[in-house]
Coordinates of C-alpha atoms in Angstrom, one line a residue:
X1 CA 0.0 0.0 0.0
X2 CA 1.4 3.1 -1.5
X3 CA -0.4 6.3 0.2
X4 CA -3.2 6.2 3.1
X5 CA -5.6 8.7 3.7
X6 CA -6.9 9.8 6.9
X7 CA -9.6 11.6 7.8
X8 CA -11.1 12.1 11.2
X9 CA -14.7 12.8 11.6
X10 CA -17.4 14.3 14.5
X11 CA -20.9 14.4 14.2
X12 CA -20.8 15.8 10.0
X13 CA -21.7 12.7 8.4
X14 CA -23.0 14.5 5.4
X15 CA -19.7 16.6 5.1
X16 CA -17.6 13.2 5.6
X17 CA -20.0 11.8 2.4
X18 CA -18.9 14.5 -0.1
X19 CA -15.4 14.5 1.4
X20 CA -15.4 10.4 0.2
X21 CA -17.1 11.6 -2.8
X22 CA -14.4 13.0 -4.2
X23 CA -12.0 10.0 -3.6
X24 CA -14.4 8.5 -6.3
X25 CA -12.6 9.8 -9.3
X26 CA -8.8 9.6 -8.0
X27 CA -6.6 9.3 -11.2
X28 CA -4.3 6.6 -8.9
X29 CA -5.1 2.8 -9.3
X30 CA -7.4 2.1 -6.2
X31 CA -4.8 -0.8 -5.4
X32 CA -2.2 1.9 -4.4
X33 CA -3.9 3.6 -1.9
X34 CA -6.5 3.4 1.4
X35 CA -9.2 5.4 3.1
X36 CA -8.9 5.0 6.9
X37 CA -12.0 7.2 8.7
X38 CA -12.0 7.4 12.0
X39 CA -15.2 8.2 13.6
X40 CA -14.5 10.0 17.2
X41 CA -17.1 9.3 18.9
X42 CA -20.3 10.5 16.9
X43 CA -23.4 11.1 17.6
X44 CA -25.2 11.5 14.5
X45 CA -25.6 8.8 11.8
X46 CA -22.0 9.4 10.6
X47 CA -21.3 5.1 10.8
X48 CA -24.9 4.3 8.9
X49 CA -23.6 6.9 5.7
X50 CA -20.8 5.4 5.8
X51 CA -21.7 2.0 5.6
X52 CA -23.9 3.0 2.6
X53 CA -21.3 4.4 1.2
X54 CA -19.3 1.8 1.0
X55 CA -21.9 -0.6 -0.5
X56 CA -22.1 2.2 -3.5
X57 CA -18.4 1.8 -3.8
X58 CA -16.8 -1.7 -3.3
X59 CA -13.8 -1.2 -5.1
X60 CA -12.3 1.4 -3.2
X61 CA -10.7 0.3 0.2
X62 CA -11.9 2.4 2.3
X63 CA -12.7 1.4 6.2
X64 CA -13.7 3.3 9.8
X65 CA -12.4 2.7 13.0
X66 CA -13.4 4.5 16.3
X67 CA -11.3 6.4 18.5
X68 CA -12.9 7.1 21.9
X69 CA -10.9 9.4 23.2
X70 CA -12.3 13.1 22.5
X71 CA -10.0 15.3 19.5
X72 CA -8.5 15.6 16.6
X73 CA -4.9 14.7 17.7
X74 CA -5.7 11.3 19.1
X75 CA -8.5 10.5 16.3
X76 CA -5.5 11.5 13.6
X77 CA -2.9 9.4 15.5
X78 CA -5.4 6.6 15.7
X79 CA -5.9 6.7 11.7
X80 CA -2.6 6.5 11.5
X81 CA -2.1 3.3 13.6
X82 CA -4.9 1.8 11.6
X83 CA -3.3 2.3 8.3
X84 CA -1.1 0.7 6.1
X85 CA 0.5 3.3 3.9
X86 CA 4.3 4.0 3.4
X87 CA 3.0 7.7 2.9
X88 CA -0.1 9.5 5.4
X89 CA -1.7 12.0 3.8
X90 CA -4.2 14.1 6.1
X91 CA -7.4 15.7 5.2
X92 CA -9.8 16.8 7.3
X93 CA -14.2 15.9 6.4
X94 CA -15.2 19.1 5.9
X95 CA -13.2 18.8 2.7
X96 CA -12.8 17.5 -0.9
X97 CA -9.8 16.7 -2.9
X98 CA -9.0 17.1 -6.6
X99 CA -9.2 13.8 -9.1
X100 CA -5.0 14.0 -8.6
X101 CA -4.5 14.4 -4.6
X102 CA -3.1 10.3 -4.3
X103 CA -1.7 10.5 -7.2
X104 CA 0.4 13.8 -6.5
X105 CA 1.5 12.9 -3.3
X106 CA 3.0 9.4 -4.4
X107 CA 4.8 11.2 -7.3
X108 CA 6.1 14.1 -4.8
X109 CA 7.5 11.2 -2.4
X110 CA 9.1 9.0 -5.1
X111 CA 10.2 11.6 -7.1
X112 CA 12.2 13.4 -3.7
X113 CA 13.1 9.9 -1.5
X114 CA 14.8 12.4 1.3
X115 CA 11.2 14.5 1.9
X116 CA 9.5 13.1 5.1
X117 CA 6.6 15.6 4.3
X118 CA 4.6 17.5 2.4
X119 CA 2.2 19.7 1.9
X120 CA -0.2 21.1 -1.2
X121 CA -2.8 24.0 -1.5
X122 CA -5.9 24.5 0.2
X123 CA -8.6 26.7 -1.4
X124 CA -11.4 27.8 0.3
X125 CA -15.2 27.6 -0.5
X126 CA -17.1 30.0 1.2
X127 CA -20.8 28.5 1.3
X128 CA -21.9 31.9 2.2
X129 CA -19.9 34.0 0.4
X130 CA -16.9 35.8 1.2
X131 CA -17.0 38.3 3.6
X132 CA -15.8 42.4 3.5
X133 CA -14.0 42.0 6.2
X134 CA -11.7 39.3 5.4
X135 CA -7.8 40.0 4.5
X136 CA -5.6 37.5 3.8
X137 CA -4.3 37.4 7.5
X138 CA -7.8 36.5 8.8
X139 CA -8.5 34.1 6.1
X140 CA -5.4 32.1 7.2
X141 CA -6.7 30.6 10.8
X142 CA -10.2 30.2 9.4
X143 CA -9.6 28.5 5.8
X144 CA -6.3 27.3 6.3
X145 CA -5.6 29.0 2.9
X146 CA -2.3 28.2 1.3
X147 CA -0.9 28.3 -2.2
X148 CA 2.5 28.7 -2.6
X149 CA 3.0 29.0 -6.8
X150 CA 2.9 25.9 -9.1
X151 CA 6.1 24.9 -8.9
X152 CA 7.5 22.2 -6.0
X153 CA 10.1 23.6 -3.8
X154 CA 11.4 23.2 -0.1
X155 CA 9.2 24.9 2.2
X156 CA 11.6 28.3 3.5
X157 CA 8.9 29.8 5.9
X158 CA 6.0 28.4 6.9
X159 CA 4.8 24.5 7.2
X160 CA 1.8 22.3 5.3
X161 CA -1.8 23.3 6.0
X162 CA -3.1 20.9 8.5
X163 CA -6.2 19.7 6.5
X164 CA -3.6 19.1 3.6
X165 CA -0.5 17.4 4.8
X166 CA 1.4 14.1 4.1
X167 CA 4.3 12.6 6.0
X168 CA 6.3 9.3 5.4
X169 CA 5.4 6.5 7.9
X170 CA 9.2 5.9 8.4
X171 CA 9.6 9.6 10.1
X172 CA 6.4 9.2 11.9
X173 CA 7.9 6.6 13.5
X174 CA 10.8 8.1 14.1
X175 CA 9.9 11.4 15.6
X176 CA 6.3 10.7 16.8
X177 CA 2.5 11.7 15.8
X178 CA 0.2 14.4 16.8
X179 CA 0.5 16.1 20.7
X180 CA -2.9 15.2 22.2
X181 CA -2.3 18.2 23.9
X182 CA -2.8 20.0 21.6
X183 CA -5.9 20.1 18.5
X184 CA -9.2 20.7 18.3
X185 CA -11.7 18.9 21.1
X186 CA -15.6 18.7 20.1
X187 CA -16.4 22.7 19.7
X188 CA -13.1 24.2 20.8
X189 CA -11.3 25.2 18.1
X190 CA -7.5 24.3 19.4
X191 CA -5.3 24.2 16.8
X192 CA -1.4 24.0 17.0
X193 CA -0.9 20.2 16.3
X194 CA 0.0 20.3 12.8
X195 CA 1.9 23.3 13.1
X196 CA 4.0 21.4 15.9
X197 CA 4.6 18.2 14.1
X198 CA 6.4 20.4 11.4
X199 CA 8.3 21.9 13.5
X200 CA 9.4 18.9 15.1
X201 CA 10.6 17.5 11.5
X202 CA 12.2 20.9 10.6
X203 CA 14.2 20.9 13.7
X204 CA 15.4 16.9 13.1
X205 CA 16.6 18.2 9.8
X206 CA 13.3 16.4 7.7
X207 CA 12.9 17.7 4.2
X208 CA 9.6 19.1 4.0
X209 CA 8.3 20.1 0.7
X210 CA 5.6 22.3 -0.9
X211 CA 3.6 20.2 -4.1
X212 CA 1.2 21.9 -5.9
X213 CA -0.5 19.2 -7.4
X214 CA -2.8 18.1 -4.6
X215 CA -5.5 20.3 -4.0
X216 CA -8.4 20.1 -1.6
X217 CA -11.2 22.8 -0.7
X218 CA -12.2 23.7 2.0
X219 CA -16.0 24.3 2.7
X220 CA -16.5 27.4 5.3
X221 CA -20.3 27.5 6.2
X222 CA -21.4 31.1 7.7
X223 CA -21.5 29.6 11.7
X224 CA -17.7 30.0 11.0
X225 CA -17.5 33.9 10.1
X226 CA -19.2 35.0 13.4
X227 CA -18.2 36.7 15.6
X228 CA -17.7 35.2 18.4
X229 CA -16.7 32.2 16.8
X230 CA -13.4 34.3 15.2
X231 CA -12.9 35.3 18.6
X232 CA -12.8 32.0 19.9
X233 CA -11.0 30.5 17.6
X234 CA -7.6 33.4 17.4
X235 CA -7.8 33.3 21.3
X236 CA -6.8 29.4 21.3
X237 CA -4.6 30.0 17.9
X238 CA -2.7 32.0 21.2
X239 CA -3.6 29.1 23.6
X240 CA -1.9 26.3 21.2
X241 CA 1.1 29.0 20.6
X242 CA 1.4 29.2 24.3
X243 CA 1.5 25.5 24.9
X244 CA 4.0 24.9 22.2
X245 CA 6.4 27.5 23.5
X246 CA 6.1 26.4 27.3
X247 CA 7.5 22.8 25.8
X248 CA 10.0 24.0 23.9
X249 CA 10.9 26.4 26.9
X250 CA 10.4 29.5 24.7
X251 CA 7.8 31.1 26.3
X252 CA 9.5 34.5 26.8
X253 CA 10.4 34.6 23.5
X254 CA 7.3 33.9 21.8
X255 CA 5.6 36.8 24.2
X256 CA 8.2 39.2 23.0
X257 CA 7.5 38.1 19.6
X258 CA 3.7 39.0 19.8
X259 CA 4.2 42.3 21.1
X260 CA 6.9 42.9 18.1
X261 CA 3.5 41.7 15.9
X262 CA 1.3 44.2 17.4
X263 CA 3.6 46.5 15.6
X264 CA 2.8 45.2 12.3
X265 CA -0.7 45.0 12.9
X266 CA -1.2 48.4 13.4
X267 CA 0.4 49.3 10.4
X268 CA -1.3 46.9 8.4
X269 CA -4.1 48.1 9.9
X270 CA -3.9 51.4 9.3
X271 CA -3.1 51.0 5.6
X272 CA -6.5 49.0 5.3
X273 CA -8.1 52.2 6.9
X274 CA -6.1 54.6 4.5
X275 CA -7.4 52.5 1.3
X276 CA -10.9 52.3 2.5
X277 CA -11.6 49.7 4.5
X278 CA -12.3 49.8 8.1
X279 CA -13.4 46.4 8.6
X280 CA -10.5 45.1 7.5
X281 CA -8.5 47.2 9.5
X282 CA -10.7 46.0 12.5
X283 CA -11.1 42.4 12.3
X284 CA -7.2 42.6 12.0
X285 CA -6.6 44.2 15.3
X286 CA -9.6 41.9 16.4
X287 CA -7.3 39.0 15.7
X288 CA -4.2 39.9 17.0
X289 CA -5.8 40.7 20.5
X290 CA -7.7 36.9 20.3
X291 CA -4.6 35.5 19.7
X292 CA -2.5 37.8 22.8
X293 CA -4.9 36.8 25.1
X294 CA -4.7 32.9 24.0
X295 CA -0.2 33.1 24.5
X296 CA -0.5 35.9 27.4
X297 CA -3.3 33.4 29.5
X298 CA -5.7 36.1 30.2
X299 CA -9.2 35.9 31.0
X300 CA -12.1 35.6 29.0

C-alpha cells in the first residue's frame, strides 16, 4: 500500500460523504492507496452513511475505526495506527480533494526519496460567500488557505496546511504523531498540532516540501464567520502557541514576539483604513488581540 488517507470525523456525516465523494474519481489505481475514517465518537448517523457508502463503492478500500478518546490529535494518530500506507496523507471531512490528490503525493514522495513531508494547497469555498471583512491574514486561521505558486520547492517559511498534509510512515515513527495536547476537542477550536509536528521534523533536519499538485477545498459555512466564533478560535490559535512555546521552553520569546506583531498589525491596519476599508483594519486588530490573550493566559 502506496499512500493512506486519513480523515477524522465528528458528528458531520454529510460533510464526511462529499469529502469520500471525491476520492471517487482519483486518477491513482485504487490498489495503491486506502481510506482509513475514524469516527470520534459521533453522535449523528455518521457510521450508517458510511456503511452506505461503501456498499455504492466496493472497489475502493476504504474502512472506519473508532477512537474514543475526544480530539482531533488522538483520532489523527489513531488513523494513523490503523493504516497501512508508506506515505499518510491528512485531510480533514469538511473537505474535498482534486481527481490527482493520491496520485500527486506518491509522485512528490518517489520523485524526492529524502522528503519526510509535504504539503499542497488549500482553497477555500465559502458557502456563504466571502466576507468584506476578510484580508488574507484573517482568512489564514479560518480557511487554512495556502498556495504557494505551481512549482515544487522546499518549504523556506512556513509549514503544510493541517487539513492538507502528508508525512512518510518511516519519520512518523521516528519522531512521533500528533501532541494530544494540543488540537481541536468537540467545539473548541485548538489548533497547533500540525503546526508542531512540522516543526518537530524541521528541527530533526526532515525535508519538508511544498507540491502543488494536490488540492483540496475547504468548505466554510457562515457559523464560522461570526463573531464570536473568530474570537474563539484566534484566542486558542494563542492558547496552542502558548502551549508549544512552554514545551520547547520559549515562552518568553514567543511573548516578545507578539508584542513585536502588534507593531505590524497596526500598520497593516492602518493602511487598510487609509485604502478604505475599516473592517478590515478591525477584524485585524480583532485578531491579534484573540490571539494575545490565548499566549498571554488572560481571562475571558
Amino acid at each position: 500500500m502506496k499512500l493512506s488517507i486519513v480523515i477524522a470525523t465528528y458528528n458531520r456525516a454529510a460533510d464526511l460523504v462529499r469529502s469520500l465523494e471525491s476520492l471517487v474519481e482519483q486518477t491513482q489505481s485504487v490498489q495503491d492507496w486506502e481510506c482509513v475514517v475514524v469516527n470520534n465518537n459521533s453522535k449523528d448517523d455518521t457510521e450508517e452513511q458510511f456503511v452506505r457508502f461503501c456498499e455504492q463503492h466496493p472497489r475502493l478500500n476504504l474502512r472506519m475505526v473508532r477512537e474514543q478518546n475526544q480530539g482531533l490529535s488522538w483520532a489523527r494518530n489513531r488513523g494513523i495506527a490503523e493504516s497501512r500506507g508508506e506515505i499518510v496523507a491528512i485531510i480533514d471531512d469538511d473537505e474535498t480533494v482534486n481527481a490527482e490528490f493520491v496520485e500527486g503525493y506518491i509522485s512528490l514522495f518517489e520523485k524526492y526519496p529524502e522528503a519526510a513531508a509535504a504539503g499542497g494547497r488549500v482553497v477555500p469555498h465559502f458557502m456563504g460567500g466571502r466576507p468584506r471583512w476578510m484580508s488574507r491574514y484573517t482568512e489564514r486561521p479560518i480557511a487554512g488557505t495556502l498556495d504557494l505558486g505551481s512549482e515544487i520547492k522546499p518549504f523556506e517559511k512556513g509549514y503544510p496546511a493541517g487539513g492538507n498534509m502528508a508525512m512518510r510512515r518511516s519519520a512518523i515513527e521516528e519522531l512521533g504523531a500528533f501532541d494530544t495536547a494540543l488540537g481541536r476537542t468537540g467545539s473548541n477550536p485548538m489548533g497547533g498540532e500540525e503546526k508542531e509536528i512540522m516543526y518537530r521534523f524541521a528541527k530533526a533536519g526532515k525535508a519538508i516540501y511544498y507540491t502543488p499538485t494536490p488540492v483540496i477545498y475547504h468548505y466554510i459555512p457562515e457559523s464560522k464567520l461570526t463573531m464570536e466564533y473568530f474570537d474563539r478560535l484566534c484566542r486558542m490559535c494563542g492558547a496552542s502557541e502558548r502551549v508549544m512555546a512552554q514545551k520547547s521552553g520559549r515562552l518568553l520569546r514567543a511573548k516578545v514576539a507578539e508584542v513585536a506583531k502588534w507593531g505590524a498589525t497596526l500598520v497593516i491596519a492602518a493602511w487598510y483604513v487609509l485604502g478604505g476599508n475599516p473592517p478590515k483594519a478591525s477584524m485585524l486588530v480583532r485578531l491579534r488581540r484573540g490571539v494575545s490573550r490565548g499566549l498571554f493566559d488572560c481571562a475571558k
